[in-house]
Structures are given as C-alpha cells and as structure tokens.
Amino acid sequence: MARSSRSYDWGFPRWRGYGSSRETAKMRLCDREGCDKPGDRPAPKSPNSRERWYFCEEHAAEYNRNWNYFEGLSAEEAAEREADERRTAAGYAESSHYAWGGPGDGTRSRDELRALEVLGLESDADFEAAKTAWRRLAKANHPDVKPGDAEAAVRFQAIQAAFEILRKAEERRPPAKKPV
Ligand SMILES: [Zn+2]
C-alpha cells in the first residue's frame, strides 16, 4: 500500500485492505492510530459498554495497562450510573441509591459486587475477608514479585482499585447495617 494512500484520520473503526493488494481480503486493523497490524483483540471501550476497540496483541496489552476498570468513578457517579441502570431496567427509580437489585444482599452497590468479584469473593463476603483476599492477591501479583509481567500488572491494578472501592464503601456504610 502506498504511503500516501494511508489515512491518518481517527475515524473508527478502521476497515482497510491489509497488505499491498486491494484484492487482499479485508481484515480489521488495529484501532491504534498508525498501526497496520490486524486488530483481532477486542477490548471494551468503557465499563458496561458493548462497543469494542480492536487492537493487535501489542496495543491490546498497552491499552490494558493503561486501563483501570474502576478509575474516575466516584461513589456519587457510581450511584448515579446504578440508578440510571435501574431506571432503564425496571422503568422505575427506587429510593435507595445503594440498594442494588442484583446479586448480593442488597446492601452493596454494583461496583462493590464487581470489586468482590475481582478479589475472587462471593457477594456476601465481609470486609475482613476482602482485606485478606486483597493482601494475598496484591502480594501474588505485585510488580516486585512479577517484574515485566503485563498481565500481573493489570491484575495488580484491578486488585488495588477493587480494594479501594470496598474500603470506601466500608467507611460509608452506616454501623447499623453491619452484620452483628
Ligand atoms: Zn496495533
């Protein structure tokens, strides 16, 4: 493919001929700007999104490294998003932001449930269990223990973010709601 025929626009998705011939079967290219490798690794564009980027192996790893599932989501935003989802699902908004109608005992937000999942815990696990799991997983995936392991680094970040969510939720939770 002639260099001049390359398009540098950000119009996603990039469907172009792969290789030098226009007759070459069309193949999806990596969505990373300027990359001509086949994009066969789907990555969600944002949490809860069905839209996907398609990256090559290298750029999928890069994207994952920089992508924190829980990042930038304050408790208020999480609650709001949850309320929105409830409205959509039930056509009706219910009173409590933190009463989640999904799995769990109803006292945990969706992000908390997700965080518990990241830590490999059941939805009814208490904070002490979360702390224990977090310590164990953070240790096992720590960059000092697994230097150069991109997957472990991603797990480590997710584990840290998950614990942070649970810790904040624990602080927020009224004492009366704690199990006796
Ligand atoms: Zn790429």
PDB file of C-alpha atoms and ligand atoms in Angstrom:
ATOM      1  CA  MET A   1       0.000   0.000   0.000  1.00  0.00           C
ATOM      2  CA  ALA A   2       1.432   3.336  -0.975  1.00  0.00           C
ATOM      3  CA  ARG A   3       2.289   5.503   1.965  1.00  0.00           C
ATOM      4  CA  SER A   4       0.270   8.371   0.515  1.00  0.00           C
ATOM      5  CA  SER A   5      -2.898   6.299   0.499  1.00  0.00           C
ATOM      6  CA  ARG A   6      -2.730   5.919   4.227  1.00  0.00           C
ATOM      7  CA  SER A   7      -5.361   7.819   6.085  1.00  0.00           C
ATOM      8  CA  TYR A   8      -4.478   9.304   9.423  1.00  0.00           C
ATOM      9  CA  ASP A   9      -7.984  10.165  10.445  1.00  0.00           C
ATOM     10  CA  TRP A  10      -9.427   8.939  13.706  1.00  0.00           C
ATOM     11  CA  GLY A  11     -12.485   7.560  12.003  1.00  0.00           C
ATOM     12  CA  PHE A  12     -13.063   4.315  13.800  1.00  0.00           C
ATOM     13  CA  PRO A  13     -13.378   1.523  13.055  1.00  0.00           C
ATOM     14  CA  ARG A  14     -10.601   1.193  10.572  1.00  0.00           C
ATOM     15  CA  TRP A  15     -11.542  -1.224   7.875  1.00  0.00           C
ATOM     16  CA  ARG A  16      -8.904  -1.260   5.227  1.00  0.00           C
ATOM     17  CA  GLY A  17      -7.236  -3.644   2.922  1.00  0.00           C
ATOM     18  CA  TYR A  18      -4.456  -5.439   4.643  1.00  0.00           C
ATOM     19  CA  GLY A  19      -1.228  -5.949   2.747  1.00  0.00           C
ATOM     20  CA  SER A  20      -0.201  -4.481  -0.539  1.00  0.00           C
ATOM     21  CA  SER A  21      -3.117  -5.514  -2.701  1.00  0.00           C
ATOM     22  CA  ARG A  22      -6.576  -4.074  -2.785  1.00  0.00           C
ATOM     23  CA  GLU A  23      -7.710  -7.571  -3.670  1.00  0.00           C
ATOM     24  CA  THR A  24      -6.483  -8.884  -0.356  1.00  0.00           C
ATOM     25  CA  ALA A  25      -9.358  -9.974   1.796  1.00  0.00           C
ATOM     26  CA  LYS A  26     -10.400  -7.113   4.039  1.00  0.00           C
ATOM     27  CA  MET A  27      -9.278  -7.524   7.549  1.00  0.00           C
ATOM     28  CA  ARG A  28      -9.897  -5.393  10.551  1.00  0.00           C
ATOM     29  CA  LEU A  29      -6.837  -3.378  11.514  1.00  0.00           C
ATOM     30  CA  CYS A  30      -5.650  -2.443  14.956  1.00  0.00           C
ATOM     31  CA  ASP A  31      -7.558   0.621  16.161  1.00  0.00           C
ATOM     32  CA  ARG A  32      -4.421   2.224  17.493  1.00  0.00           C
ATOM     33  CA  GLU A  33      -3.507   5.154  15.279  1.00  0.00           C
ATOM     34  CA  GLY A  34      -0.751   4.392  12.829  1.00  0.00           C
ATOM     35  CA  CYS A  35      -0.747   0.623  13.440  1.00  0.00           C
ATOM     36  CA  ASP A  36      -1.159  -1.661  10.447  1.00  0.00           C
ATOM     37  CA  LYS A  37      -1.316  -4.971  12.248  1.00  0.00           C
ATOM     38  CA  PRO A  38      -4.523  -6.980  12.265  1.00  0.00           C
ATOM     39  CA  GLY A  39      -6.772  -5.936  15.135  1.00  0.00           C
ATOM     40  CA  ASP A  40      -8.036  -9.217  16.476  1.00  0.00           C
ATOM     41  CA  ARG A  41      -8.070  -8.445  20.208  1.00  0.00           C
ATOM     42  CA  PRO A  42     -11.349  -6.896  21.279  1.00  0.00           C
ATOM     43  CA  ALA A  43     -11.262  -4.540  24.264  1.00  0.00           C
ATOM     44  CA  PRO A  44     -14.327  -2.812  25.762  1.00  0.00           C
ATOM     45  CA  LYS A  45     -14.294   0.924  25.146  1.00  0.00           C
ATOM     46  CA  SER A  46     -15.607   1.613  28.633  1.00  0.00           C
ATOM     47  CA  PRO A  47     -17.106  -0.299  31.525  1.00  0.00           C
ATOM     48  CA  ASN A  48     -20.562  -1.638  30.698  1.00  0.00           C
ATOM     49  CA  SER A  49     -20.054  -0.819  27.043  1.00  0.00           C
ATOM     50  CA  ARG A  50     -20.696  -3.351  24.324  1.00  0.00           C
ATOM     51  CA  GLU A  51     -18.600  -1.298  21.959  1.00  0.00           C
ATOM     52  CA  ARG A  52     -15.145  -2.626  21.415  1.00  0.00           C
ATOM     53  CA  TRP A  53     -11.821  -1.469  20.191  1.00  0.00           C
ATOM     54  CA  TYR A  54      -9.896  -3.990  18.188  1.00  0.00           C
ATOM     55  CA  PHE A  55      -6.186  -3.958  18.799  1.00  0.00           C
ATOM     56  CA  CYS A  56      -3.196  -6.009  17.805  1.00  0.00           C
ATOM     57  CA  GLU A  57      -1.556  -8.001  20.573  1.00  0.00           C
ATOM     58  CA  GLU A  58       0.932  -5.285  21.436  1.00  0.00           C
ATOM     59  CA  HIS A  59      -1.580  -2.465  21.572  1.00  0.00           C
ATOM     60  CA  ALA A  60      -4.150  -4.554  23.424  1.00  0.00           C
ATOM     61  CA  ALA A  61      -1.535  -5.037  26.123  1.00  0.00           C
ATOM     62  CA  GLU A  62      -0.757  -1.326  26.104  1.00  0.00           C
ATOM     63  CA  TYR A  63      -4.442  -0.457  26.347  1.00  0.00           C
ATOM     64  CA  ASN A  64      -4.957  -2.879  29.212  1.00  0.00           C
ATOM     65  CA  ARG A  65      -2.011  -1.487  31.112  1.00  0.00           C
ATOM     66  CA  ASN A  66      -3.470   1.982  30.983  1.00  0.00           C
ATOM     67  CA  TRP A  67      -6.993   0.942  31.621  1.00  0.00           C
ATOM     68  CA  ASN A  68      -8.356   0.895  35.088  1.00  0.00           C
ATOM     69  CA  TYR A  69     -11.821  -0.514  35.236  1.00  0.00           C
ATOM     70  CA  PHE A  70     -12.770   1.498  38.271  1.00  0.00           C
ATOM     71  CA  GLU A  71     -10.846   4.642  37.557  1.00  0.00           C
ATOM     72  CA  GLY A  72     -12.526   8.014  37.657  1.00  0.00           C
ATOM     73  CA  LEU A  73     -15.767   6.731  39.051  1.00  0.00           C
ATOM     74  CA  SER A  74     -16.677   8.494  42.282  1.00  0.00           C
ATOM     75  CA  ALA A  75     -19.166   6.966  44.672  1.00  0.00           C
ATOM     76  CA  GLU A  76     -21.725   9.518  43.534  1.00  0.00           C
ATOM     77  CA  GLU A  77     -21.177   8.743  39.874  1.00  0.00           C
ATOM     78  CA  ALA A  78     -21.325   5.050  40.569  1.00  0.00           C
ATOM     79  CA  ALA A  79     -24.593   5.521  42.427  1.00  0.00           C
ATOM     80  CA  GLU A  80     -25.940   7.672  39.643  1.00  0.00           C
ATOM     81  CA  ARG A  81     -25.000   5.205  36.972  1.00  0.00           C
ATOM     82  CA  GLU A  82     -26.561   2.486  39.004  1.00  0.00           C
ATOM     83  CA  ALA A  83     -29.753   4.489  39.416  1.00  0.00           C
ATOM     84  CA  ASP A  84     -29.834   5.078  35.680  1.00  0.00           C
ATOM     85  CA  GLU A  85     -29.435   1.422  35.001  1.00  0.00           C
ATOM     86  CA  ARG A  86     -32.195   0.606  37.425  1.00  0.00           C
ATOM     87  CA  ARG A  87     -34.478   3.096  35.736  1.00  0.00           C
ATOM     88  CA  THR A  88     -33.725   1.555  32.390  1.00  0.00           C
ATOM     89  CA  ALA A  89     -34.134  -1.975  33.614  1.00  0.00           C
ATOM     90  CA  ALA A  90     -37.221  -1.510  35.716  1.00  0.00           C
ATOM     91  CA  GLY A  91     -38.693   1.633  34.197  1.00  0.00           C
ATOM     92  CA  TYR A  92     -38.819   2.885  37.721  1.00  0.00           C
ATOM     93  CA  ALA A  93     -36.357   4.504  40.079  1.00  0.00           C
ATOM     94  CA  GLU A  94     -36.311   3.148  43.574  1.00  0.00           C
ATOM     95  CA  SER A  95     -35.480   5.102  46.659  1.00  0.00           C
ATOM     96  CA  SER A  96     -32.067   3.933  47.779  1.00  0.00           C
ATOM     97  CA  HIS A  97     -29.004   4.542  45.667  1.00  0.00           C
ATOM     98  CA  TYR A  98     -27.190   1.735  47.321  1.00  0.00           C
ATOM     99  CA  ALA A  99     -29.889  -0.863  47.228  1.00  0.00           C
ATOM    100  CA  TRP A 100     -28.875  -2.918  44.284  1.00  0.00           C
ATOM    101  CA  GLY A 101     -31.419  -5.346  42.923  1.00  0.00           C
ATOM    102  CA  GLY A 102     -28.859  -7.740  41.517  1.00  0.00           C
ATOM    103  CA  PRO A 103     -26.921 -10.424  43.289  1.00  0.00           C
ATOM    104  CA  GLY A 104     -25.898  -9.845  46.878  1.00  0.00           C
ATOM    105  CA  ASP A 105     -27.881  -8.917  49.930  1.00  0.00           C
ATOM    106  CA  GLY A 106     -28.974  -5.562  48.574  1.00  0.00           C
ATOM    107  CA  THR A 107     -26.594  -3.521  50.706  1.00  0.00           C
ATOM    108  CA  ARG A 108     -23.789  -3.451  48.177  1.00  0.00           C
ATOM    109  CA  SER A 109     -23.533  -1.336  45.070  1.00  0.00           C
ATOM    110  CA  ARG A 110     -22.806  -2.881  41.740  1.00  0.00           C
ATOM    111  CA  ASP A 111     -19.227  -1.591  41.883  1.00  0.00           C
ATOM    112  CA  GLU A 112     -18.739  -3.237  45.250  1.00  0.00           C
ATOM    113  CA  LEU A 113     -20.037  -6.512  43.868  1.00  0.00           C
ATOM    114  CA  ARG A 114     -17.708  -6.166  40.924  1.00  0.00           C
ATOM    115  CA  ALA A 115     -14.839  -5.391  43.267  1.00  0.00           C
ATOM    116  CA  LEU A 116     -15.603  -8.520  45.297  1.00  0.00           C
ATOM    117  CA  GLU A 117     -15.564 -10.484  42.068  1.00  0.00           C
ATOM    118  CA  VAL A 118     -12.135  -9.085  41.234  1.00  0.00           C
ATOM    119  CA  LEU A 119     -10.955 -10.330  44.620  1.00  0.00           C
ATOM    120  CA  GLY A 120     -12.482 -13.731  43.916  1.00  0.00           C
ATOM    121  CA  LEU A 121     -15.056 -13.397  46.688  1.00  0.00           C
ATOM    122  CA  GLU A 122     -18.752 -14.140  46.964  1.00  0.00           C
ATOM    123  CA  SER A 123     -21.170 -11.220  47.064  1.00  0.00           C
ATOM    124  CA  ASP A 124     -21.794 -11.698  50.791  1.00  0.00           C
ATOM    125  CA  ALA A 125     -18.126 -11.666  51.812  1.00  0.00           C
ATOM    126  CA  ASP A 126     -17.414  -9.218  54.621  1.00  0.00           C
ATOM    127  CA  PHE A 127     -14.752  -6.542  54.717  1.00  0.00           C
ATOM    128  CA  GLU A 128     -12.315  -8.681  56.704  1.00  0.00           C
ATOM    129  CA  ALA A 129     -12.481 -11.359  54.004  1.00  0.00           C
ATOM    130  CA  ALA A 130     -11.933  -8.683  51.379  1.00  0.00           C
ATOM    131  CA  LYS A 131      -8.890  -7.428  53.248  1.00  0.00           C
ATOM    132  CA  THR A 132      -7.415 -10.894  53.468  1.00  0.00           C
ATOM    133  CA  ALA A 133      -8.038 -11.647  49.789  1.00  0.00           C
ATOM    134  CA  TRP A 134      -6.662  -8.274  48.774  1.00  0.00           C
ATOM    135  CA  ARG A 135      -3.419  -8.806  50.712  1.00  0.00           C
ATOM    136  CA  ARG A 136      -2.950 -12.254  49.235  1.00  0.00           C
ATOM    137  CA  LEU A 137      -3.688 -11.229  45.628  1.00  0.00           C
ATOM    138  CA  ALA A 138      -1.764  -7.973  45.779  1.00  0.00           C
ATOM    139  CA  LYS A 139       1.254  -9.863  47.049  1.00  0.00           C
ATOM    140  CA  ALA A 140       0.988 -12.541  44.363  1.00  0.00           C
ATOM    141  CA  ASN A 141       0.650 -10.030  41.517  1.00  0.00           C
ATOM    142  CA  HIS A 142       2.948  -7.331  42.806  1.00  0.00           C
ATOM    143  CA  PRO A 143       5.336  -5.869  40.185  1.00  0.00           C
ATOM    144  CA  ASP A 144       8.252  -6.665  42.506  1.00  0.00           C
ATOM    145  CA  VAL A 145       7.243 -10.315  42.504  1.00  0.00           C
ATOM    146  CA  LYS A 146       6.384 -10.471  38.805  1.00  0.00           C
ATOM    147  CA  PRO A 147       8.591  -7.947  37.051  1.00  0.00           C
ATOM    148  CA  GLY A 148       7.756  -7.466  33.384  1.00  0.00           C
ATOM    149  CA  ASP A 149       4.536  -9.477  33.620  1.00  0.00           C
ATOM    150  CA  ALA A 150       1.969  -7.212  31.949  1.00  0.00           C
ATOM    151  CA  GLU A 151      -0.978  -9.399  32.895  1.00  0.00           C
ATOM    152  CA  ALA A 152       0.036  -9.480  36.526  1.00  0.00           C
ATOM    153  CA  ALA A 153       0.413  -5.689  36.425  1.00  0.00           C
ATOM    154  CA  VAL A 154      -3.129  -5.326  35.129  1.00  0.00           C
ATOM    155  CA  ARG A 155      -4.408  -7.701  37.798  1.00  0.00           C
ATOM    156  CA  PHE A 156      -2.473  -5.800  40.456  1.00  0.00           C
ATOM    157  CA  GLN A 157      -4.091  -2.523  39.409  1.00  0.00           C
ATOM    158  CA  ALA A 158      -7.554  -4.050  39.353  1.00  0.00           C
ATOM    159  CA  ILE A 159      -6.983  -5.591  42.787  1.00  0.00           C
ATOM    160  CA  GLN A 160      -5.876  -2.255  44.225  1.00  0.00           C
ATOM    161  CA  ALA A 161      -8.841  -0.439  42.677  1.00  0.00           C
ATOM    162  CA  ALA A 162     -11.246  -3.099  43.895  1.00  0.00           C
ATOM    163  CA  PHE A 163      -9.985  -2.871  47.443  1.00  0.00           C
ATOM    164  CA  GLU A 164     -10.164   0.911  47.349  1.00  0.00           C
ATOM    165  CA  ILE A 165     -13.847   0.692  46.402  1.00  0.00           C
ATOM    166  CA  LEU A 166     -14.579  -1.759  49.200  1.00  0.00           C
ATOM    167  CA  ARG A 167     -12.636   0.288  51.727  1.00  0.00           C
ATOM    168  CA  LYS A 168     -14.540   3.461  50.854  1.00  0.00           C
ATOM    169  CA  ALA A 169     -17.837   1.616  50.936  1.00  0.00           C
ATOM    170  CA  GLU A 170     -16.977   0.241  54.356  1.00  0.00           C
ATOM    171  CA  GLU A 171     -16.327   3.770  55.648  1.00  0.00           C
ATOM    172  CA  ARG A 172     -19.571   4.987  54.137  1.00  0.00           C
ATOM    173  CA  ARG A 173     -21.704   2.171  55.432  1.00  0.00           C
ATOM    174  CA  PRO A 174     -23.762   3.078  58.496  1.00  0.00           C
ATOM    175  CA  PRO A 175     -22.853   0.932  61.526  1.00  0.00           C
ATOM    176  CA  ALA A 176     -26.456  -0.226  61.865  1.00  0.00           C
ATOM    177  CA  LYS A 177     -26.200  -2.044  58.542  1.00  0.00           C
ATOM    178  CA  LYS A 178     -23.190  -4.054  59.578  1.00  0.00           C
ATOM    179  CA  PRO A 179     -23.970  -7.619  60.483  1.00  0.00           C
ATOM    180  CA  VAL A 180     -23.927  -8.170  64.226  1.00  0.00           C
TER     181      VAL A 180
HETATM  182 ZN    ZN B   1      -1.509  -2.255  16.989  1.00  0.00          ZN
END
